[in-house]
Amino acid sequence: MEGAVPAGSQRATLAMVAEAAGVSLPTVSKVLNGRGDVAAATRQRVQDVLKELGYVPQSGRRTVGPARVVDLVFDDLVSPYSLEVLRGVTEAGAETGVDVVVGRLPESDDDDWARRLRLAGREGLIVVTSELTRAQVEGFARAGLPLVVIDPLNLPRVEVTSVGATNWNGGVSATEHLLQLGHRRIAYAGGPVQASCSQARQHGYRAALENAGVTVDPRLILHGAFGYPDGLEMGGRLLDLPEPPTAVFAGSDATALGVMEAARRRGLRVPEDLSVVGFDDTMLAELATPALTTVRQPLQDMGRVALRTLMRLAAGETLDSHHVELATNLVVRDSTTNLRGAP
């Protein structure tokens, strides 16, 4: 079959099947699970690739009996961040024989959502970068349905199991990098003010400045959604200040690209006139011009850990901790440079 990856000693993965068939990971998952919302031609193509590659879950066998199904919901289904997390969750699901149904967070504030999922036979729910109400969380507790959140905007109950990254450390490393380049007027263009991950990144930013003896200027701290439009708006506000920043630490890669566009529209060059650091290390970082210096958080690994943690909860296991943090690290590319005239 054209485009297929020849079978060999390497175990075929869900990603290999998706690439060979020219479809998305969720589509392959739907075919494996016998879902009906896949076109007949697409289904046949995926089935042919599955057979040709000899695909089986890493357990070495398919599950017997009713499928084990979890729900994965996002606030934004099309962002590069979401796609990386989705890949991690679906890969882990395929490896463990768990089906993943992808959707968006409902607006309902009662426990009907939890009851519907329980009646549908779901094993649990993973919620990504969304704001949960106390009523929703308590509804899942009453329904006995396990819940794991990734990078939550809030935690209505401290015992909710969450998976994230070392956001504070990431904020410190991004800001220290800019300080080492001689920058002192460093802005923070962060995410929603109530978002726990954004707060942690801002605290790391402030700690790095304070440790370097640099006074934190509140005019250089702005908040918006984790996206390009808000990055563009915040970048414009920062660069239009009477004394604008020489560097910006953005709360996401998409936000950073918005800041870079705001600089371009004002005739400024990145990094010669403005250094920019992002957060996430999605595909946007390498595709940006110039390539974006950013804090990498292991988004696919976060998805894998969330799925496996959820299945442990579904099996009745007791966790050692309600919160898992995976390490971040700074990836230096071309969007940062020494402050002009700095020693």
mmCIF file of C-alpha atoms in Angstrom:
data_model
loop_
_atom_site.group_PDB
_atom_site.id
_atom_site.type_symbol
_atom_site.label_atom_id
_atom_site.label_comp_id
_atom_site.label_asym_id
_atom_site.label_seq_id
_atom_site.Cartn_x
_atom_site.Cartn_y
_atom_site.Cartn_z
ATOM 1 C CA MET A 1 0.000 0.000 0.000
ATOM 2 C CA GLU A 2 1.358 3.429 -0.944
ATOM 3 C CA GLY A 3 2.566 5.393 2.094
ATOM 4 C CA ALA A 4 2.494 2.397 4.426
ATOM 5 C CA VAL A 5 5.372 1.700 6.759
ATOM 6 C CA PRO A 6 6.747 -1.795 6.118
ATOM 7 C CA ALA A 7 6.383 -4.170 9.010
ATOM 8 C CA GLY A 8 9.660 -5.133 10.641
ATOM 9 C CA SER A 9 11.227 -5.753 13.952
ATOM 10 C CA GLN A 10 9.849 -2.483 15.372
ATOM 11 C CA ARG A 11 6.438 -2.812 16.992
ATOM 12 C CA ALA A 12 3.832 -0.847 15.069
ATOM 13 C CA THR A 13 2.386 2.074 17.040
ATOM 14 C CA LEU A 14 -0.872 3.942 16.702
ATOM 15 C CA ALA A 15 1.058 6.936 15.319
ATOM 16 C CA MET A 16 2.662 4.750 12.631
ATOM 17 C CA VAL A 17 -0.752 3.443 11.595
ATOM 18 C CA ALA A 18 -2.208 6.970 11.468
ATOM 19 C CA GLU A 19 0.705 8.262 9.363
ATOM 20 C CA ALA A 20 0.614 5.330 6.953
ATOM 21 C CA ALA A 21 -3.148 5.603 6.486
ATOM 22 C CA GLY A 22 -3.053 9.398 6.231
ATOM 23 C CA VAL A 23 -5.559 9.927 9.037
ATOM 24 C CA SER A 24 -5.553 11.316 12.581
ATOM 25 C CA LEU A 25 -4.865 9.346 15.754
ATOM 26 C CA PRO A 26 -8.506 9.649 16.943
ATOM 27 C CA THR A 27 -9.709 8.207 13.602
ATOM 28 C CA VAL A 28 -7.509 5.131 14.032
ATOM 29 C CA SER A 29 -8.825 4.785 17.585
ATOM 30 C CA LYS A 30 -12.419 4.944 16.319
ATOM 31 C CA VAL A 31 -11.748 2.187 13.780
ATOM 32 C CA LEU A 32 -10.130 0.004 16.445
ATOM 33 C CA ASN A 33 -13.126 0.566 18.716
ATOM 34 C CA GLY A 34 -15.708 -0.202 16.022
ATOM 35 C CA ARG A 35 -17.182 3.315 16.111
ATOM 36 C CA GLY A 36 -19.651 4.071 13.343
ATOM 37 C CA ASP A 37 -18.707 7.712 12.682
ATOM 38 C CA VAL A 38 -15.927 6.874 10.179
ATOM 39 C CA ALA A 39 -16.404 6.868 6.400
ATOM 40 C CA ALA A 40 -16.386 3.377 4.880
ATOM 41 C CA ALA A 41 -13.414 4.096 2.615
ATOM 42 C CA THR A 42 -11.416 5.545 5.486
ATOM 43 C CA ARG A 43 -12.282 2.609 7.714
ATOM 44 C CA GLN A 44 -11.143 0.141 5.066
ATOM 45 C CA ARG A 45 -7.881 2.035 4.535
ATOM 46 C CA VAL A 46 -7.116 2.028 8.252
ATOM 47 C CA GLN A 47 -8.006 -1.655 8.585
ATOM 48 C CA ASP A 48 -5.704 -2.493 5.682
ATOM 49 C CA VAL A 49 -2.814 -0.632 7.311
ATOM 50 C CA LEU A 50 -3.512 -2.268 10.691
ATOM 51 C CA LYS A 51 -3.319 -5.666 9.034
ATOM 52 C CA GLU A 52 -0.244 -4.827 6.970
ATOM 53 C CA LEU A 53 1.681 -3.483 9.977
ATOM 54 C CA GLY A 54 0.484 -6.281 12.245
ATOM 55 C CA TYR A 55 -0.666 -3.748 14.824
ATOM 56 C CA VAL A 56 -1.559 -4.928 18.348
ATOM 57 C CA PRO A 57 -1.506 -3.011 21.664
ATOM 58 C CA GLN A 58 1.786 -3.184 23.559
ATOM 59 C CA SER A 59 0.192 -5.636 25.950
ATOM 60 C CA GLY A 60 0.462 -8.087 23.047
ATOM 61 C CA ARG A 61 -3.263 -8.857 22.915
ATOM 62 C CA ARG A 62 -6.534 -7.107 22.401
ATOM 63 C CA THR A 63 -8.924 -6.692 25.260
ATOM 64 C CA VAL A 64 -11.661 -9.285 25.606
ATOM 65 C CA GLY A 65 -15.200 -8.268 26.443
ATOM 66 C CA PRO A 66 -16.662 -4.757 26.584
ATOM 67 C CA ALA A 67 -14.298 -1.962 25.562
ATOM 68 C CA ARG A 68 -12.766 0.162 28.304
ATOM 69 C CA VAL A 69 -13.545 3.771 27.427
ATOM 70 C CA VAL A 70 -12.467 7.121 28.888
ATOM 71 C CA ASP A 71 -13.437 10.649 27.897
ATOM 72 C CA LEU A 72 -10.847 13.327 27.105
ATOM 73 C CA VAL A 73 -12.169 16.898 27.019
ATOM 74 C CA PHE A 74 -10.483 20.187 26.089
ATOM 75 C CA ASP A 75 -11.323 23.856 26.179
ATOM 76 C CA ASP A 76 -9.623 24.168 22.769
ATOM 77 C CA LEU A 77 -9.439 21.200 20.407
ATOM 78 C CA VAL A 78 -7.294 22.756 17.681
ATOM 79 C CA SER A 79 -4.316 24.315 19.477
ATOM 80 C CA PRO A 80 -0.831 22.790 19.076
ATOM 81 C CA TYR A 81 -0.807 22.269 22.853
ATOM 82 C CA SER A 82 -4.001 20.196 22.698
ATOM 83 C CA LEU A 83 -2.732 18.113 19.787
ATOM 84 C CA GLU A 84 0.419 17.154 21.697
ATOM 85 C CA VAL A 85 -1.561 16.135 24.797
ATOM 86 C CA LEU A 86 -4.078 14.258 22.618
ATOM 87 C CA ARG A 87 -1.301 12.266 21.030
ATOM 88 C CA GLY A 88 0.074 11.240 24.423
ATOM 89 C CA VAL A 89 -3.323 10.175 25.773
ATOM 90 C CA THR A 90 -4.334 8.201 22.678
ATOM 91 C CA GLU A 91 -0.941 6.500 22.414
ATOM 92 C CA ALA A 92 -1.173 5.400 26.045
ATOM 93 C CA GLY A 93 -4.758 4.275 25.474
ATOM 94 C CA ALA A 94 -3.762 2.166 22.486
ATOM 95 C CA GLU A 95 -0.909 0.618 24.438
ATOM 96 C CA THR A 96 -3.178 -0.367 27.329
ATOM 97 C CA GLY A 97 -6.296 -1.343 25.373
ATOM 98 C CA VAL A 98 -8.314 1.724 26.425
ATOM 99 C CA ASP A 99 -10.524 3.640 23.990
ATOM 100 C CA VAL A 100 -10.465 7.437 24.113
ATOM 101 C CA VAL A 101 -13.479 9.602 23.227
ATOM 102 C CA VAL A 102 -12.524 13.232 22.558
ATOM 103 C CA GLY A 103 -14.806 16.200 23.176
ATOM 104 C CA ARG A 104 -15.214 19.635 24.680
ATOM 105 C CA LEU A 105 -16.135 20.664 28.191
ATOM 106 C CA PRO A 106 -19.937 21.053 28.520
ATOM 107 C CA GLU A 107 -21.416 24.221 29.946
ATOM 108 C CA SER A 108 -23.704 22.395 32.384
ATOM 109 C CA ASP A 109 -22.922 23.143 36.031
ATOM 110 C CA ASP A 110 -24.739 20.167 37.566
ATOM 111 C CA ASP A 111 -23.885 16.479 37.828
ATOM 112 C CA ASP A 112 -25.888 15.352 34.750
ATOM 113 C CA TRP A 113 -22.613 15.156 32.849
ATOM 114 C CA ALA A 114 -21.110 12.723 35.349
ATOM 115 C CA ARG A 115 -24.274 10.577 35.402
ATOM 116 C CA ARG A 116 -24.373 10.396 31.607
ATOM 117 C CA LEU A 117 -20.769 9.246 31.436
ATOM 118 C CA ARG A 118 -21.322 6.658 34.154
ATOM 119 C CA LEU A 119 -24.438 5.320 32.395
ATOM 120 C CA ALA A 120 -22.444 5.160 29.156
ATOM 121 C CA GLY A 121 -19.953 2.873 30.878
ATOM 122 C CA ARG A 122 -17.047 5.298 30.952
ATOM 123 C CA GLU A 123 -14.114 4.386 33.191
ATOM 124 C CA GLY A 124 -13.223 8.007 33.898
ATOM 125 C CA LEU A 125 -12.500 11.452 32.529
ATOM 126 C CA ILE A 126 -9.408 13.516 31.666
ATOM 127 C CA VAL A 127 -9.935 17.287 31.503
ATOM 128 C CA VAL A 128 -7.294 19.506 29.852
ATOM 129 C CA THR A 129 -6.680 23.223 30.593
ATOM 130 C CA SER A 130 -10.300 23.843 31.498
ATOM 131 C CA GLU A 131 -12.064 25.462 34.436
ATOM 132 C CA LEU A 132 -14.131 23.003 36.446
ATOM 133 C CA THR A 133 -16.835 24.121 38.848
ATOM 134 C CA ARG A 134 -17.189 22.663 42.318
ATOM 135 C CA ALA A 135 -20.573 21.238 41.280
ATOM 136 C CA GLN A 136 -18.988 19.370 38.378
ATOM 137 C CA VAL A 137 -16.192 17.949 40.536
ATOM 138 C CA GLU A 138 -18.609 16.907 43.265
ATOM 139 C CA GLY A 139 -20.864 15.334 40.620
ATOM 140 C CA PHE A 140 -18.019 13.071 39.522
ATOM 141 C CA ALA A 141 -17.285 12.176 43.134
ATOM 142 C CA ARG A 142 -20.942 11.217 43.729
ATOM 143 C CA ALA A 143 -21.005 9.180 40.530
ATOM 144 C CA GLY A 144 -17.841 7.360 41.586
ATOM 145 C CA LEU A 145 -16.197 8.328 38.306
ATOM 146 C CA PRO A 146 -12.409 8.947 38.440
ATOM 147 C CA LEU A 147 -11.207 12.357 37.267
ATOM 148 C CA VAL A 148 -7.723 13.558 36.254
ATOM 149 C CA VAL A 149 -7.007 17.127 35.156
ATOM 150 C CA ILE A 150 -4.053 18.377 33.081
ATOM 151 C CA ASP A 151 -2.850 21.972 33.610
ATOM 152 C CA PRO A 152 -6.134 22.975 35.283
ATOM 153 C CA LEU A 153 -7.242 26.594 35.313
ATOM 154 C CA ASN A 154 -8.458 25.981 38.836
ATOM 155 C CA LEU A 155 -8.734 23.194 41.395
ATOM 156 C CA PRO A 156 -12.118 23.402 43.159
ATOM 157 C CA ARG A 157 -11.001 20.615 45.517
ATOM 158 C CA VAL A 158 -7.412 19.972 46.549
ATOM 159 C CA GLU A 159 -7.903 16.201 46.342
ATOM 160 C CA VAL A 160 -8.588 16.328 42.579
ATOM 161 C CA THR A 161 -5.815 14.414 40.827
ATOM 162 C CA SER A 162 -3.812 16.612 38.455
ATOM 163 C CA VAL A 163 -0.888 16.299 36.059
ATOM 164 C CA GLY A 164 1.282 19.257 35.116
ATOM 165 C CA ALA A 165 4.820 20.469 34.679
ATOM 166 C CA THR A 166 7.278 22.339 36.880
ATOM 167 C CA ASN A 167 5.808 25.703 35.894
ATOM 168 C CA TRP A 168 7.577 27.684 38.615
ATOM 169 C CA ASN A 169 10.945 26.294 37.583
ATOM 170 C CA GLY A 170 10.109 27.059 33.969
ATOM 171 C CA GLY A 171 9.328 30.663 34.838
ATOM 172 C CA VAL A 172 12.611 30.956 36.697
ATOM 173 C CA SER A 173 14.694 29.451 33.879
ATOM 174 C CA ALA A 174 13.077 31.635 31.195
ATOM 175 C CA THR A 175 13.625 34.824 33.186
ATOM 176 C CA GLU A 176 17.148 33.919 34.284
ATOM 177 C CA HIS A 177 18.053 33.303 30.628
ATOM 178 C CA LEU A 178 16.936 36.833 29.732
ATOM 179 C CA LEU A 179 18.731 38.293 32.749
ATOM 180 C CA GLN A 180 21.946 36.564 31.710
ATOM 181 C CA LEU A 181 21.616 38.252 28.320
ATOM 182 C CA GLY A 182 21.647 41.633 30.058
ATOM 183 C CA HIS A 183 17.902 42.389 29.979
ATOM 184 C CA ARG A 184 16.357 44.154 32.970
ATOM 185 C CA ARG A 185 13.025 45.422 31.634
ATOM 186 C CA ILE A 186 11.506 41.974 31.180
ATOM 187 C CA ALA A 187 7.735 41.655 30.734
ATOM 188 C CA TYR A 188 5.466 38.720 31.467
ATOM 189 C CA ALA A 189 2.601 38.163 29.003
ATOM 190 C CA GLY A 190 0.829 35.395 30.851
ATOM 191 C CA GLY A 191 -2.280 33.267 30.647
ATOM 192 C CA PRO A 192 -5.592 33.751 32.498
ATOM 193 C CA VAL A 193 -5.009 35.308 35.894
ATOM 194 C CA GLN A 194 -6.894 32.469 37.627
ATOM 195 C CA ALA A 195 -4.947 29.692 35.877
ATOM 196 C CA SER A 196 -2.763 27.794 38.357
ATOM 197 C CA CYS A 197 -0.057 27.105 35.757
ATOM 198 C CA SER A 198 0.120 30.772 34.729
ATOM 199 C CA GLN A 199 0.327 31.871 38.350
ATOM 200 C CA ALA A 200 3.217 29.473 38.943
ATOM 201 C CA ARG A 201 5.064 30.758 35.860
ATOM 202 C CA GLN A 202 4.563 34.341 37.003
ATOM 203 C CA HIS A 203 5.823 33.510 40.494
ATOM 204 C CA GLY A 204 8.936 31.977 38.956
ATOM 205 C CA TYR A 205 9.399 35.099 36.815
ATOM 206 C CA ARG A 206 9.098 37.363 39.849
ATOM 207 C CA ALA A 207 11.428 35.188 41.930
ATOM 208 C CA ALA A 208 14.151 35.323 39.259
ATOM 209 C CA LEU A 209 13.894 39.111 39.002
ATOM 210 C CA GLU A 210 13.956 39.576 42.763
ATOM 211 C CA ASN A 211 16.924 37.224 43.160
ATOM 212 C CA ALA A 212 18.790 39.360 40.596
ATOM 213 C CA GLY A 213 17.954 42.564 42.470
ATOM 214 C CA VAL A 214 15.625 43.795 39.707
ATOM 215 C CA THR A 215 12.519 45.648 40.834
ATOM 216 C CA VAL A 216 9.330 44.085 39.488
ATOM 217 C CA ASP A 217 7.395 46.674 37.462
ATOM 218 C CA PRO A 218 3.663 45.829 37.658
ATOM 219 C CA ARG A 219 3.095 47.587 34.306
ATOM 220 C CA LEU A 220 5.117 44.822 32.662
ATOM 221 C CA ILE A 221 2.813 42.023 33.874
ATOM 222 C CA LEU A 222 -0.254 41.312 31.726
ATOM 223 C CA HIS A 223 -2.716 38.428 31.493
ATOM 224 C CA GLY A 224 -4.867 37.034 28.707
ATOM 225 C CA ALA A 225 -5.886 33.770 27.107
ATOM 226 C CA PHE A 226 -3.172 31.317 26.058
ATOM 227 C CA GLY A 227 -3.402 32.239 22.391
ATOM 228 C CA TYR A 228 -2.106 34.303 19.487
ATOM 229 C CA PRO A 229 -4.778 37.081 19.557
ATOM 230 C CA ASP A 230 -4.158 37.824 23.236
ATOM 231 C CA GLY A 231 -0.404 37.690 22.675
ATOM 232 C CA LEU A 232 -0.783 40.232 19.880
ATOM 233 C CA GLU A 233 -2.884 42.497 22.102
ATOM 234 C CA MET A 234 -0.621 42.206 25.137
ATOM 235 C CA GLY A 235 2.481 42.680 23.013
ATOM 236 C CA GLY A 236 1.043 45.886 21.603
ATOM 237 C CA ARG A 237 0.235 47.255 25.046
ATOM 238 C CA LEU A 238 3.704 46.455 26.331
ATOM 239 C CA LEU A 239 5.546 47.879 23.336
ATOM 240 C CA ASP A 240 3.468 51.076 23.401
ATOM 241 C CA LEU A 241 4.557 51.899 26.953
ATOM 242 C CA PRO A 242 6.678 55.051 27.338
ATOM 243 C CA GLU A 243 9.487 52.756 28.503
ATOM 244 C CA PRO A 244 8.799 49.423 26.765
ATOM 245 C CA PRO A 245 10.411 46.121 27.733
ATOM 246 C CA THR A 246 13.494 44.851 25.939
ATOM 247 C CA ALA A 247 12.378 41.249 26.482
ATOM 248 C CA VAL A 248 9.102 39.383 26.972
ATOM 249 C CA PHE A 249 8.481 36.045 28.650
ATOM 250 C CA ALA A 250 5.198 34.734 27.211
ATOM 251 C CA GLY A 251 2.978 32.178 28.911
ATOM 252 C CA SER A 252 2.692 29.977 25.810
ATOM 253 C CA ASP A 253 4.239 29.561 22.373
ATOM 254 C CA ALA A 254 1.095 30.912 20.712
ATOM 255 C CA THR A 255 1.177 33.962 22.983
ATOM 256 C CA ALA A 256 4.853 34.476 22.120
ATOM 257 C CA LEU A 257 4.086 34.472 18.392
ATOM 258 C CA GLY A 258 1.451 37.144 18.985
ATOM 259 C CA VAL A 259 4.025 39.263 20.811
ATOM 260 C CA MET A 260 6.483 38.806 17.943
ATOM 261 C CA GLU A 261 3.862 39.972 15.446
ATOM 262 C CA ALA A 262 3.134 43.028 17.588
ATOM 263 C CA ALA A 263 6.841 43.859 17.436
ATOM 264 C CA ARG A 264 6.941 43.372 13.660
ATOM 265 C CA ARG A 265 3.986 45.724 13.171
ATOM 266 C CA ARG A 266 5.939 48.406 15.049
ATOM 267 C CA GLY A 267 9.024 47.984 12.937
ATOM 268 C CA LEU A 268 10.931 46.114 15.646
ATOM 269 C CA ARG A 269 13.098 43.081 14.992
ATOM 270 C CA VAL A 270 13.218 39.901 17.059
ATOM 271 C CA PRO A 271 15.654 39.361 18.680
ATOM 272 C CA GLU A 272 17.713 42.481 17.812
ATOM 273 C CA ASP A 273 15.149 44.910 19.276
ATOM 274 C CA LEU A 274 13.097 42.537 21.430
ATOM 275 C CA SER A 275 13.938 39.129 22.862
ATOM 276 C CA VAL A 276 10.999 36.734 23.277
ATOM 277 C CA VAL A 277 10.694 33.468 25.221
ATOM 278 C CA GLY A 278 7.663 31.171 24.987
ATOM 279 C CA PHE A 279 6.389 28.228 26.985
ATOM 280 C CA ASP A 280 5.367 24.696 25.825
ATOM 281 C CA ASP A 281 7.760 23.906 22.940
ATOM 282 C CA THR A 282 5.004 22.944 20.518
ATOM 283 C CA MET A 283 5.558 22.672 16.764
ATOM 284 C CA LEU A 284 5.033 26.446 16.590
ATOM 285 C CA ALA A 285 8.366 27.065 18.309
ATOM 286 C CA GLU A 286 10.476 25.502 15.566
ATOM 287 C CA LEU A 287 8.288 26.835 12.734
ATOM 288 C CA ALA A 288 8.441 30.435 13.976
ATOM 289 C CA THR A 289 10.689 32.999 12.292
ATOM 290 C CA PRO A 290 12.995 33.379 14.080
ATOM 291 C CA ALA A 291 12.791 29.984 15.793
ATOM 292 C CA LEU A 292 11.412 30.490 19.275
ATOM 293 C CA THR A 293 13.379 30.121 22.486
ATOM 294 C CA THR A 294 10.920 28.436 24.827
ATOM 295 C CA VAL A 295 10.418 26.404 27.967
ATOM 296 C CA ARG A 296 9.662 22.820 27.035
ATOM 297 C CA GLN A 297 7.031 20.958 28.967
ATOM 298 C CA PRO A 298 6.641 17.285 28.005
ATOM 299 C CA LEU A 299 3.073 17.501 26.743
ATOM 300 C CA GLN A 300 2.880 14.006 25.270
ATOM 301 C CA ASP A 301 4.292 12.507 28.464
ATOM 302 C CA MET A 302 1.751 14.504 30.478
ATOM 303 C CA GLY A 303 -1.007 12.916 28.396
ATOM 304 C CA ARG A 304 0.429 9.430 28.877
ATOM 305 C CA VAL A 305 0.772 9.900 32.632
ATOM 306 C CA ALA A 306 -2.785 11.235 32.877
ATOM 307 C CA LEU A 307 -4.254 8.199 31.091
ATOM 308 C CA ARG A 308 -2.286 5.694 33.149
ATOM 309 C CA THR A 309 -3.100 7.543 36.373
ATOM 310 C CA LEU A 310 -6.792 7.556 35.503
ATOM 311 C CA MET A 311 -6.758 3.806 34.909
ATOM 312 C CA ARG A 312 -5.062 3.271 38.271
ATOM 313 C CA LEU A 313 -7.867 5.227 39.914
ATOM 314 C CA ALA A 314 -10.468 3.227 37.957
ATOM 315 C CA ALA A 315 -8.845 0.038 39.275
ATOM 316 C CA GLY A 316 -9.268 1.288 42.848
ATOM 317 C CA GLU A 317 -5.581 1.956 43.488
ATOM 318 C CA THR A 318 -4.474 4.541 46.039
ATOM 319 C CA LEU A 319 -2.114 7.164 44.675
ATOM 320 C CA ASP A 320 0.943 8.391 46.550
ATOM 321 C CA SER A 321 0.154 11.988 45.538
ATOM 322 C CA HIS A 322 -2.787 13.859 44.041
ATOM 323 C CA HIS A 323 -0.446 15.924 41.886
ATOM 324 C CA VAL A 324 2.225 14.836 39.407
ATOM 325 C CA GLU A 325 4.739 17.332 37.998
ATOM 326 C CA LEU A 326 7.006 16.525 35.058
ATOM 327 C CA ALA A 327 10.220 18.446 34.531
ATOM 328 C CA THR A 328 10.526 21.456 32.222
ATOM 329 C CA ASN A 329 13.688 22.639 30.498
ATOM 330 C CA LEU A 330 14.701 25.710 28.520
ATOM 331 C CA VAL A 331 15.286 25.266 24.783
ATOM 332 C CA VAL A 332 17.367 28.148 23.423
ATOM 333 C CA ARG A 333 16.815 29.028 19.764
ATOM 334 C CA ASP A 334 16.980 32.292 17.814
ATOM 335 C CA SER A 335 14.394 34.629 19.375
ATOM 336 C CA THR A 336 16.654 35.811 22.219
ATOM 337 C CA THR A 337 19.977 37.626 22.200
ATOM 338 C CA ASN A 338 22.159 39.908 24.295
ATOM 339 C CA LEU A 339 20.715 43.284 25.127
ATOM 340 C CA ARG A 340 22.255 45.845 22.825
ATOM 341 C CA GLY A 341 24.972 47.711 24.696
ATOM 342 C CA ALA A 342 24.959 45.327 27.666
ATOM 343 C CA PRO A 343 28.398 44.327 29.001
#
